[in-house]
GROMACS .gro file of C-alpha atoms in nm:
model
  463
    1MET     CA    1   6.880  -1.039  -1.178
    2ASP     CA    2   6.644  -1.326  -1.266
    3GLU     CA    3   6.694  -1.479  -0.922
    4LYS     CA    4   6.603  -1.150  -0.752
    5SER     CA    5   6.297  -1.109  -0.971
    6SER     CA    6   6.186  -1.464  -0.895
    7HIS     CA    7   6.235  -1.409  -0.522
    8HIS     CA    8   6.041  -1.081  -0.541
    9HIS     CA    9   5.761  -1.255  -0.734
   10HIS     CA   10   5.733  -1.533  -0.472
   11HIS     CA   11   5.729  -1.272  -0.197
   12GLN     CA   12   5.438  -1.091  -0.366
   13GLN     CA   13   5.250  -1.419  -0.400
   14ARG     CA   14   5.292  -1.499  -0.030
   15LEU     CA   15   5.185  -1.148   0.065
   16PHE     CA   16   4.877  -1.175  -0.157
   17ILE     CA   17   4.783  -1.513  -0.003
   18VAL     CA   18   4.822  -1.374   0.348
   19LEU     CA   19   4.606  -1.071   0.268
   20LEU     CA   20   4.343  -1.293   0.105
   21MET     CA   21   4.331  -1.520   0.410
   22VAL     CA   22   4.295  -1.218   0.640
   23LEU     CA   23   4.014  -1.083   0.426
   24ILE     CA   24   3.830  -1.417   0.419
   25PHE     CA   25   3.869  -1.449   0.795
   26GLY     CA   26   3.732  -1.097   0.834
   27VAL     CA   27   3.428  -1.177   0.621
   28ILE     CA   28   3.360  -1.490   0.829
   29MET     CA   29   3.384  -1.288   1.149
   30VAL     CA   30   3.143  -1.029   1.006
   31GLN     CA   31   2.889  -1.301   0.930
   32TYR     CA   32   2.916  -1.427   1.288
   33ALA     CA   33   2.928  -1.094   1.470
   34CYS     CA   34   2.676  -0.920   1.248
   35PRO     CA   35   2.436  -1.169   1.087
   36SER     CA   36   2.185  -0.897   0.995
   37LYS     CA   37   2.244  -0.738   0.656
   38SER     CA   38   2.055  -0.429   0.762
   39GLU     CA   39   2.294  -0.368   1.052
   40CYS     CA   40   2.622  -0.410   0.860
   41GLN     CA   41   2.514  -0.343   0.507
   42MET     CA   42   2.842  -0.222   0.359
   43LEU     CA   43   3.039  -0.516   0.497
   44HIS     CA   44   2.783  -0.766   0.375
   45HIS     CA   45   2.791  -0.614   0.026
   46LEU     CA   46   3.170  -0.653   0.034
   47GLY     CA   47   3.142  -1.011   0.148
   48SER     CA   48   2.893  -1.091  -0.124
   49TRP     CA   49   3.152  -1.008  -0.389
   50PHE     CA   50   3.372  -1.289  -0.261
   51ALA     CA   51   3.083  -1.525  -0.210
   52VAL     CA   52   2.951  -1.486  -0.563
   53GLY     CA   53   3.163  -1.577  -0.862
   54GLY     CA   54   3.237  -1.351  -1.155
   55ALA     CA   55   2.985  -1.527  -1.378
   56ASP     CA   56   2.716  -1.497  -1.113
   57ARG     CA   57   2.791  -1.128  -1.064
   58ALA     CA   58   2.746  -1.070  -1.436
   59ARG     CA   59   2.417  -1.257  -1.423
   60LEU     CA   60   2.290  -1.061  -1.124
   61GLY     CA   61   2.411  -0.731  -1.263
   62ASP     CA   62   2.367  -0.432  -1.037
   63SER     CA   63   2.073  -0.581  -0.849
   64LYS     CA   64   2.050  -0.467  -0.489
   65VAL     CA   65   1.776  -0.699  -0.376
   66GLY     CA   66   1.941  -1.038  -0.434
   67ALA     CA   67   1.847  -1.314  -0.199
   68GLY     CA   68   1.698  -1.066   0.045
   69LEU     CA   69   1.402  -1.020  -0.189
   70GLN     CA   70   1.309  -1.385  -0.146
   71LYS     CA   71   1.303  -1.347   0.232
   72ASP     CA   72   1.128  -1.011   0.224
   73PRO     CA   73   0.921  -0.954  -0.095
   74TYR     CA   74   0.855  -0.590  -0.006
   75ILE     CA   75   1.215  -0.480   0.033
   76ALA     CA   76   1.224  -0.359  -0.328
   77GLU     CA   77   0.930  -0.131  -0.252
   78ASP     CA   78   1.118   0.043   0.029
   79GLY     CA   79   1.348   0.231  -0.205
   80ALA     CA   80   1.063   0.430  -0.359
   81LEU     CA   81   1.050   0.651  -0.050
   82ALA     CA   82   1.419   0.733  -0.016
   83ARG     CA   83   1.341   1.100  -0.074
   84PHE     CA   84   0.995   1.103   0.083
   85VAL     CA   85   0.951   1.382   0.338
   86PRO     CA   86   0.620   1.376   0.533
   87ARG     CA   87   0.414   1.695   0.505
   88PHE     CA   88   0.128   1.623   0.742
   89ASN     CA   89   0.120   1.538   1.111
   90PHE     CA   90  -0.092   1.236   1.200
   91THR     CA   91  -0.166   1.073   1.532
   92ALA     CA   92  -0.027   0.735   1.627
   93ALA     CA   93  -0.377   0.588   1.585
   94ASP     CA   94  -0.393   0.725   1.228
   95LEU     CA   95  -0.058   0.570   1.137
   96SER     CA   96  -0.082   0.229   1.303
   97ARG     CA   97  -0.377   0.060   1.134
   98VAL     CA   98  -0.441  -0.294   1.256
   99VAL     CA   99  -0.803  -0.400   1.306
  100ASP     CA  100  -0.938  -0.702   1.488
  101PHE     CA  101  -1.121  -0.844   1.189
  102ASN     CA  102  -1.308  -1.162   1.281
  103ILE     CA  103  -1.416  -1.343   0.967
  104LYS     CA  104  -1.585  -1.614   1.178
  105GLY     CA  105  -1.791  -1.359   1.370
  106ASP     CA  106  -2.003  -1.072   1.244
  107ASP     CA  107  -1.741  -0.843   1.087
  108VAL     CA  108  -1.791  -0.724   0.729
  109ILE     CA  109  -1.548  -0.560   0.487
  110VAL     CA  110  -1.723  -0.298   0.271
  111PHE     CA  111  -1.545  -0.198  -0.049
  112LEU     CA  112  -1.619   0.153  -0.175
  113HIS     CA  113  -1.538   0.128  -0.545
  114ILE     CA  114  -1.448   0.459  -0.709
  115GLN     CA  115  -1.449   0.454  -1.089
  116LYS     CA  116  -1.120   0.409  -1.274
  117THR     CA  117  -0.898   0.360  -0.972
  118GLY     CA  118  -0.813  -0.005  -1.032
  119GLY     CA  119  -1.105  -0.114  -0.818
  120THR     CA  120  -1.199  -0.398  -1.051
  121THR     CA  121  -0.855  -0.553  -1.011
  122PHE     CA  122  -0.856  -0.505  -0.635
  123GLY     CA  123  -1.212  -0.640  -0.612
  124ARG     CA  124  -1.101  -0.958  -0.787
  125HIS     CA  125  -0.811  -0.990  -0.545
  126LEU     CA  126  -1.060  -0.984  -0.258
  127VAL     CA  127  -1.266  -1.275  -0.391
  128ARG     CA  128  -1.002  -1.483  -0.568
  129ASN     CA  129  -0.662  -1.414  -0.416
  130ILE     CA  130  -0.689  -1.430  -0.035
  131LYS     CA  131  -0.581  -1.733   0.166
  132LEU     CA  132  -0.894  -1.829   0.356
  133GLU     CA  133  -1.012  -2.128   0.556
  134ARG     CA  134  -1.320  -2.116   0.332
  135PRO     CA  135  -1.228  -1.952  -0.001
  136CYS     CA  136  -1.487  -1.765  -0.203
  137GLU     CA  137  -1.666  -1.981  -0.459
  138CYS     CA  138  -1.624  -1.827  -0.805
  139HIS     CA  139  -1.764  -1.998  -1.113
  140ALA     CA  140  -1.683  -1.933  -1.477
  141GLY     CA  141  -1.932  -1.707  -1.650
  142GLN     CA  142  -2.059  -1.555  -1.327
  143LYS     CA  143  -1.961  -1.205  -1.220
  144LYS     CA  144  -2.035  -1.263  -0.851
  145CYS     CA  145  -1.870  -1.504  -0.610
  146THR     CA  146  -2.005  -1.653  -0.289
  147CYS     CA  147  -1.793  -1.546   0.007
  148PHE     CA  148  -1.928  -1.723   0.314
  149ARG     CA  149  -1.775  -1.737   0.659
  150PRO     CA  150  -1.636  -2.071   0.780
  151GLY     CA  151  -1.927  -2.286   0.894
  152LYS     CA  152  -2.192  -2.024   0.811
  153LYS     CA  153  -2.397  -1.912   0.514
  154GLU     CA  154  -2.319  -1.548   0.582
  155THR     CA  155  -2.101  -1.317   0.377
  156TRP     CA  156  -1.799  -1.136   0.522
  157LEU     CA  157  -1.753  -0.913   0.214
  158PHE     CA  158  -1.980  -0.642   0.074
  159SER     CA  159  -1.848  -0.565  -0.274
  160ARG     CA  160  -1.933  -0.569  -0.640
  161PHE     CA  161  -1.796  -0.922  -0.688
  162SER     CA  162  -1.967  -1.069  -0.381
  163THR     CA  163  -2.299  -0.891  -0.320
  164GLY     CA  164  -2.323  -0.700  -0.648
  165TRP     CA  165  -2.422  -0.334  -0.668
  166SER     CA  166  -2.667  -0.377  -0.379
  167CYS     CA  167  -2.658  -0.008  -0.285
  168GLY     CA  168  -2.639   0.127  -0.638
  169LEU     CA  169  -2.379   0.137  -0.913
  170HIS     CA  170  -2.052   0.270  -0.766
  171ALA     CA  171  -2.224   0.379  -0.445
  172ASP     CA  172  -2.038   0.650  -0.254
  173TRP     CA  173  -1.970   0.696   0.117
  174THR     CA  174  -2.303   0.871   0.177
  175GLU     CA  175  -2.497   0.590   0.010
  176LEU     CA  176  -2.306   0.298   0.158
  177THR     CA  177  -2.310   0.408   0.520
  178SER     CA  178  -2.687   0.451   0.510
  179CYS     CA  179  -2.759   0.146   0.295
  180VAL     CA  180  -2.523  -0.134   0.392
  181PRO     CA  181  -2.663  -0.217   0.741
  182SER     CA  182  -3.019  -0.253   0.614
  183ARG     CA  183  -2.906  -0.456   0.312
  184MET     CA  184  -2.709  -0.691   0.531
  185ASP     CA  185  -3.004  -0.735   0.768
  186SER     CA  186  -3.232  -0.820   0.476
  187ARG     CA  187  -2.985  -1.074   0.338
  188GLU     CA  188  -2.916  -1.257   0.661
  189THR     CA  189  -3.092  -1.364   0.978
  190HIS     CA  190  -3.113  -1.150   1.289
  191LYS     CA  191  -2.785  -1.124   1.473
  192ASP     CA  192  -2.742  -1.120   1.848
  193LEU     CA  193  -2.440  -0.890   1.826
  194PRO     CA  194  -2.408  -0.576   1.610
  195ARG     CA  195  -2.191  -0.610   1.305
  196HIS     CA  196  -1.866  -0.423   1.266
  197TYR     CA  197  -1.825  -0.270   0.920
  198TYR     CA  198  -1.473  -0.207   0.794
  199TYR     CA  199  -1.473   0.032   0.497
  200ILE     CA  200  -1.195   0.017   0.240
  201THR     CA  201  -1.126   0.188  -0.093
  202ILE     CA  202  -0.864   0.255  -0.360
  203LEU     CA  203  -0.752   0.603  -0.473
  204ARG     CA  204  -0.563   0.710  -0.782
  205ASP     CA  205  -0.367   1.006  -0.914
  206PRO     CA  206  -0.641   1.254  -1.016
  207VAL     CA  207  -0.507   1.339  -1.362
  208SER     CA  208  -0.458   0.974  -1.459
  209ARG     CA  209  -0.798   0.881  -1.317
  210TYR     CA  210  -0.971   1.168  -1.501
  211LEU     CA  211  -0.813   1.074  -1.834
  212SER     CA  212  -0.906   0.711  -1.777
  213GLU     CA  213  -1.267   0.805  -1.711
  214TRP     CA  214  -1.277   1.019  -2.025
  215ARG     CA  215  -1.153   0.728  -2.235
  216HIS     CA  216  -1.408   0.501  -2.066
  217VAL     CA  217  -1.693   0.743  -2.139
  218GLN     CA  218  -1.562   0.786  -2.491
  219ARG     CA  219  -1.611   0.411  -2.539
  220GLY     CA  220  -1.976   0.436  -2.433
  221ALA     CA  221  -1.982   0.411  -2.052
  222THR     CA  222  -2.235   0.635  -1.876
  223TRP     CA  223  -2.295   0.500  -1.521
  224LYS     CA  224  -2.650   0.632  -1.559
  225ALA     CA  225  -2.765   0.354  -1.330
  226SER     CA  226  -2.594   0.521  -1.033
  227LEU     CA  227  -2.852   0.627  -0.774
  228HIS     CA  228  -2.672   0.915  -0.597
  229VAL     CA  229  -2.909   0.877  -0.302
  230CYS     CA  230  -2.854   1.135  -0.028
  231ASP     CA  231  -3.076   1.205   0.273
  232GLY     CA  232  -3.322   0.944   0.151
  233ARG     CA  233  -3.373   1.063  -0.208
  234ALA     CA  234  -3.205   1.084  -0.545
  235PRO     CA  235  -3.117   1.426  -0.693
  236THR     CA  236  -3.357   1.593  -0.933
  237LEU     CA  237  -3.258   1.660  -1.293
  238SER     CA  238  -3.218   2.029  -1.213
  239GLU     CA  239  -2.983   1.944  -0.923
  240LEU     CA  240  -2.777   1.701  -1.131
  241PRO     CA  241  -2.815   1.768  -1.507
  242ASN     CA  242  -2.678   1.528  -1.766
  243CYS     CA  243  -2.367   1.615  -1.963
  244TYR     CA  244  -2.496   1.434  -2.272
  245PRO     CA  245  -2.847   1.434  -2.426
  246GLY     CA  246  -2.835   1.093  -2.594
  247ASP     CA  247  -2.793   0.738  -2.469
  248ASP     CA  248  -2.422   0.787  -2.414
  249TRP     CA  249  -2.132   1.016  -2.492
  250SER     CA  250  -1.941   0.794  -2.732
  251GLY     CA  251  -1.665   0.963  -2.925
  252CYS     CA  252  -1.660   1.280  -2.715
  253SER     CA  253  -1.338   1.477  -2.725
  254LEU     CA  254  -1.135   1.558  -2.417
  255GLN     CA  255  -1.227   1.923  -2.461
  256GLU     CA  256  -1.599   1.839  -2.457
  257PHE     CA  257  -1.545   1.623  -2.152
  258MET     CA  258  -1.373   1.907  -1.967
  259ASP     CA  259  -1.625   2.172  -2.074
  260CYS     CA  260  -1.930   2.012  -1.911
  261PRO     CA  261  -1.993   2.198  -1.582
  262TYR     CA  262  -2.201   1.909  -1.442
  263ASN     CA  263  -1.944   1.640  -1.509
  264LEU     CA  264  -1.923   1.415  -1.203
  265ALA     CA  265  -1.573   1.311  -1.312
  266ASN     CA  266  -1.452   1.643  -1.171
  267ASN     CA  267  -1.328   1.584  -0.814
  268ARG     CA  268  -1.507   1.249  -0.813
  269GLN     CA  269  -1.287   1.098  -0.539
  270THR     CA  270  -1.353   1.385  -0.297
  271ARG     CA  271  -1.727   1.373  -0.357
  272MET     CA  272  -1.749   0.995  -0.323
  273LEU     CA  273  -1.556   0.989   0.005
  274ALA     CA  274  -1.736   1.283   0.173
  275ASP     CA  275  -2.062   1.304   0.366
  276LEU     CA  276  -2.280   1.489   0.113
  277SER     CA  277  -2.550   1.563   0.369
  278LEU     CA  278  -2.314   1.822   0.519
  279VAL     CA  279  -2.358   2.043   0.212
  280GLY     CA  280  -2.724   1.982   0.133
  281CYS     CA  281  -2.653   1.683  -0.093
  282TYR     CA  282  -2.675   1.792  -0.458
  283ASN     CA  283  -2.845   2.125  -0.389
  284VAL     CA  284  -2.560   2.357  -0.484
  285SER     CA  285  -2.755   2.669  -0.382
  286ALA     CA  286  -2.713   2.591  -0.013
  287MET     CA  287  -2.368   2.759  -0.004
  288SER     CA  288  -2.097   2.900  -0.228
  289ASP     CA  289  -1.903   2.662  -0.448
  290GLU     CA  290  -1.577   2.732  -0.265
  291GLU     CA  291  -1.732   2.677   0.076
  292ARG     CA  292  -1.912   2.364  -0.042
  293TRP     CA  293  -1.598   2.195  -0.169
  294ALA     CA  294  -1.395   2.298   0.135
  295VAL     CA  295  -1.650   2.120   0.357
  296LEU     CA  296  -1.651   1.815   0.129
  297LEU     CA  297  -1.271   1.797   0.125
  298ASP     CA  298  -1.251   1.816   0.503
  299SER     CA  299  -1.516   1.544   0.531
  300ALA     CA  300  -1.338   1.322   0.276
  301LYS     CA  301  -1.008   1.352   0.466
  302ARG     CA  302  -1.178   1.268   0.794
  303ASN     CA  303  -1.357   0.965   0.647
  304LEU     CA  304  -1.037   0.848   0.478
  305ARG     CA  305  -0.845   0.861   0.806
  306GLY     CA  306  -1.118   0.666   0.979
  307MET     CA  307  -1.142   0.393   0.716
  308ALA     CA  308  -0.994   0.059   0.812
  309PHE     CA  309  -0.781   0.064   0.497
  310TYR     CA  310  -0.726   0.234   0.165
  311GLY     CA  311  -0.471   0.171  -0.108
  312LEU     CA  312  -0.322   0.365  -0.397
  313THR     CA  313  -0.323   0.248  -0.758
  314GLU     CA  314   0.032   0.374  -0.806
  315TYR     CA  315   0.168   0.157  -0.521
  316GLN     CA  316   0.040  -0.196  -0.573
  317ARG     CA  317   0.283  -0.389  -0.351
  318LYS     CA  318   0.253  -0.137  -0.069
  319THR     CA  319  -0.124  -0.161  -0.101
  320GLN     CA  320  -0.099  -0.538  -0.070
  321TYR     CA  321   0.136  -0.514   0.228
  322LEU     CA  322  -0.080  -0.269   0.424
  323PHE     CA  323  -0.400  -0.463   0.357
  324GLU     CA  324  -0.243  -0.788   0.474
  325ARG     CA  325  -0.108  -0.621   0.786
  326THR     CA  326  -0.431  -0.435   0.863
  327PHE     CA  327  -0.663  -0.737   0.841
  328ASN     CA  328  -0.413  -1.013   0.924
  329LEU     CA  329  -0.496  -1.179   0.593
  330GLU     CA  330  -0.255  -1.296   0.326
  331PHE     CA  331  -0.284  -1.291  -0.053
  332ILE     CA  332  -0.192  -1.597  -0.254
  333ALA     CA  333  -0.025  -1.422  -0.547
  334PRO     CA  334   0.153  -1.085  -0.523
  335PHE     CA  335   0.005  -0.771  -0.672
  336THR     CA  336   0.168  -0.650  -0.991
  337GLN     CA  337   0.224  -0.304  -1.136
  338LEU     CA  338   0.121  -0.308  -1.502
  339ASN     CA  339   0.239  -0.043  -1.746
  340GLY     CA  340   0.130   0.085  -2.084
  341THR     CA  341  -0.238   0.159  -2.021
  342ARG     CA  342  -0.475   0.368  -2.227
  343ALA     CA  343  -0.459   0.663  -1.990
  344SER     CA  344  -0.080   0.662  -1.980
  345SER     CA  345  -0.064   0.643  -2.360
  346VAL     CA  346  -0.267   0.961  -2.405
  347ASP     CA  347  -0.041   1.241  -2.519
  348VAL     CA  348  -0.177   1.535  -2.321
  349PRO     CA  349  -0.011   1.876  -2.364
  350PRO     CA  350   0.112   2.045  -2.043
  351GLU     CA  351  -0.151   2.317  -2.077
  352THR     CA  352  -0.431   2.057  -2.088
  353GLN     CA  353  -0.285   1.876  -1.789
  354ARG     CA  354  -0.290   2.203  -1.595
  355ARG     CA  355  -0.656   2.247  -1.690
  356ILE     CA  356  -0.735   1.895  -1.568
  357ARG     CA  357  -0.558   1.961  -1.240
  358GLN     CA  358  -0.754   2.281  -1.197
  359LEU     CA  359  -1.083   2.103  -1.267
  360ASN     CA  360  -0.981   1.845  -1.007
  361ARG     CA  361  -0.811   2.077  -0.759
  362TRP     CA  362  -0.992   1.924  -0.461
  363ASP     CA  363  -0.904   1.572  -0.571
  364VAL     CA  364  -0.543   1.683  -0.616
  365GLU     CA  365  -0.535   1.810  -0.258
  366LEU     CA  366  -0.708   1.498  -0.129
  367TYR     CA  367  -0.468   1.268  -0.314
  368GLU     CA  368  -0.161   1.450  -0.181
  369TYR     CA  369  -0.303   1.413   0.168
  370ALA     CA  370  -0.391   1.046   0.111
  371ARG     CA  371  -0.051   0.967  -0.042
  372ASP     CA  372   0.130   1.127   0.252
  373LEU     CA  373  -0.075   0.929   0.505
  374PHE     CA  374  -0.040   0.608   0.303
  375LEU     CA  375   0.339   0.632   0.279
  376GLN     CA  376   0.372   0.725   0.645
  377ARG     CA  377   0.162   0.420   0.735
  378PHE     CA  378   0.388   0.205   0.522
  379GLN     CA  379   0.692   0.357   0.690
  380VAL     CA  380   0.560   0.293   1.042
  381ALA     CA  381   0.450  -0.062   0.958
  382ARG     CA  382   0.787  -0.152   0.810
  383GLN     CA  383   0.978   0.001   1.100
  384GLN     CA  384   0.765  -0.193   1.348
  385GLU     CA  385   0.823  -0.510   1.150
  386ARG     CA  386   1.198  -0.455   1.139
  387ARG     CA  387   1.212  -0.369   1.507
  388LEU     CA  388   1.038  -0.694   1.597
  389ALA     CA  389   1.271  -0.886   1.367
  390ARG     CA  390   1.573  -0.715   1.523
  391GLU     CA  391   1.454  -0.802   1.875
  392LYS     CA  392   1.403  -1.162   1.767
  393ARG     CA  393   1.757  -1.178   1.623
  394GLN     CA  394   1.900  -1.031   1.943
  395GLN     CA  395   1.721  -1.294   2.150
  396GLU     CA  396   1.856  -1.567   1.923
  397ARG     CA  397   2.211  -1.428   1.955
  398ARG     CA  398   2.178  -1.420   2.335
  399ARG     CA  399   2.062  -1.782   2.335
  400PHE     CA  400   2.348  -1.876   2.103
  401ARG     CA  401   2.604  -1.699   2.323
  402GLY     CA  402   2.460  -1.878   2.624
  403ARG     CA  403   2.493  -2.217   2.457
  404PHE     CA  404   2.843  -2.132   2.333
  405SER     CA  405   2.954  -2.025   2.682
  406ALA     CA  406   2.811  -2.344   2.829
  407LYS     CA  407   3.009  -2.554   2.580
  408GLN     CA  408   3.328  -2.372   2.677
  409GLY     CA  409   3.262  -2.449   3.041
  410ARG     CA  410   3.209  -2.084   3.124
  411ARG     CA  411   2.879  -1.946   3.245
  412LEU     CA  412   2.812  -1.581   3.305
  413LYS     CA  413   2.735  -1.482   3.661
  414PRO     CA  414   2.375  -1.361   3.719
  415THR     CA  415   2.501  -1.012   3.805
  416GLU     CA  416   2.712  -1.001   3.490
  417MET     CA  417   2.422  -1.117   3.270
  418THR     CA  418   2.191  -0.859   3.429
  419ARG     CA  419   2.447  -0.584   3.382
  420ARG     CA  420   2.511  -0.677   3.017
  421THR     CA  421   2.139  -0.708   2.938
  422SER     CA  422   2.073  -0.372   3.104
  423LYS     CA  423   2.345  -0.204   2.902
  424GLU     CA  424   2.217  -0.352   2.577
  425HIS     CA  425   1.862  -0.243   2.658
  426GLN     CA  426   1.976   0.111   2.742
  427LYS     CA  427   2.175   0.131   2.420
  428GLU     CA  428   1.879   0.010   2.209
  429LYS     CA  429   1.639   0.246   2.385
  430ALA     CA  430   1.871   0.545   2.336
  431THR     CA  431   1.905   0.461   1.967
  432GLU     CA  432   1.527   0.436   1.915
  433THR     CA  433   1.446   0.758   2.102
  434SER     CA  434   1.721   0.970   1.950
  435VAL     CA  435   1.667   0.888   1.582
  436GLU     CA  436   1.404   1.075   1.383
  437PRO     CA  437   1.182   0.889   1.130
  438GLU     CA  438   1.363   1.052   0.838
  439VAL     CA  439   1.694   0.909   0.964
  440LEU     CA  440   1.543   0.566   1.013
  441LEU     CA  441   1.438   0.567   0.650
  442GLU     CA  442   1.799   0.554   0.535
  443ASP     CA  443   1.849   0.224   0.714
  444TRP     CA  444   1.605   0.034   0.494
  445TRP     CA  445   1.477   0.262   0.220
  446ASP     CA  446   1.804   0.250   0.032
  447LEU     CA  447   1.703   0.022  -0.252
  448ASP     CA  448   1.564   0.130  -0.585
  449GLU     CA  449   1.203   0.033  -0.644
  450ASN     CA  450   1.167  -0.236  -0.907
  451SER     CA  451   0.884  -0.061  -1.088
  452THR     CA  452   0.803   0.291  -1.187
  453VAL     CA  453   0.491   0.473  -1.074
  454GLU     CA  454   0.251   0.389  -1.353
  455ASP     CA  455  -0.125   0.385  -1.370
  456TYR     CA  456  -0.254   0.055  -1.495
  457SER     CA  457  -0.621   0.004  -1.430
  458ASP     CA  458  -0.768   0.076  -1.774
  459ASN     CA  459  -0.677  -0.258  -1.926
  460VAL     CA  460  -0.864  -0.446  -1.653
  461GLU     CA  461  -1.172  -0.225  -1.612
  462GLN     CA  462  -1.398  -0.302  -1.903
  463TRP     CA  463  -1.732  -0.302  -1.725
   0.00000   0.00000   0.00000
């Protein structure tokens, strides 16, 4: 009985060793035949369990990014859109945003800074965090930096931290488009070629932005220095009354903030991105309130689509990625998503939140539109990037197979190589044309995002 048991035990051991060797051989073949993790994801996950020891697996936990995150720092962001379904139809030109920005020529980036959207943080990124041949010169104790082009004493950036509030405090689209060219001409010598102005901005969830502005006003901010110039003049007091009679509105309650009918915090993003001259500027008697805001919303959407770039406060890494891709510039340090801000800590009852959304109904619609376009742009950019990477890997595999065949003393005939290349091309083309964008998402948007959607700008905007 003992002899049979021992023989059976040895037989099990041999069988286990054989199976283990087959499995290891299979994993090796997978790595050779399918080097791309995106193409054979399940098999690579299986192989990783044998490549990483038990202690390492415990250390890594259930992380799905692993070493891939080091090669591609944005892969963790992809998972945020696993359930994203586009609502709006945009043209190819709207979705593929890459501009020919020439920092050595006459091109200028103009930053439209909307209050409480994280613009202060983004503005600092522009002057302190971009890899440039000639970095901006920023000195301690000074709010403005000098951002000159390589070899010239001319600025390539029109923003709060480079040129100051040259067109007014938090100037809007209407003010900037009419003011920036003349300001640039007065700052610099006459140019032989016309400048190209690339407008950019940052948007934020309307409820979070509104609450952040209330807390900012509650601490004493007024933005009374804003000019609100439209069609060559500032609005009269009757056209734009003040919400508060004193120097500021310190200590005001949220209810008081919401009750002011002249509060520019209401639908601020729509107003600041629209062409106000279309509705008679601040003369609200020119048309009905509903018609006025419908025109402004349509204008804001049109201007937003035409901007070179815009980002969203709630998607910091995607904002970084799209900016870098649009302007062919690279940031030194990655953007971070900070949590636990003043606005997020405000305990607002659901009924009050509904009131805020109603007060900002046009901003809500604009943000939904902007978010959809932003995420579709991110989707298209990532798919283009992955397609180029896949084509590069395929070329490398063809070269490797060619070298391997040469070493074995076997070379493919020209007709055979042409036939094989043609078949591979037809297969790739059929795959690309037959798969819808939503299906493509599953190939690379299958990882959980490493940060929740949190607003964060309050703790950096103290101006």
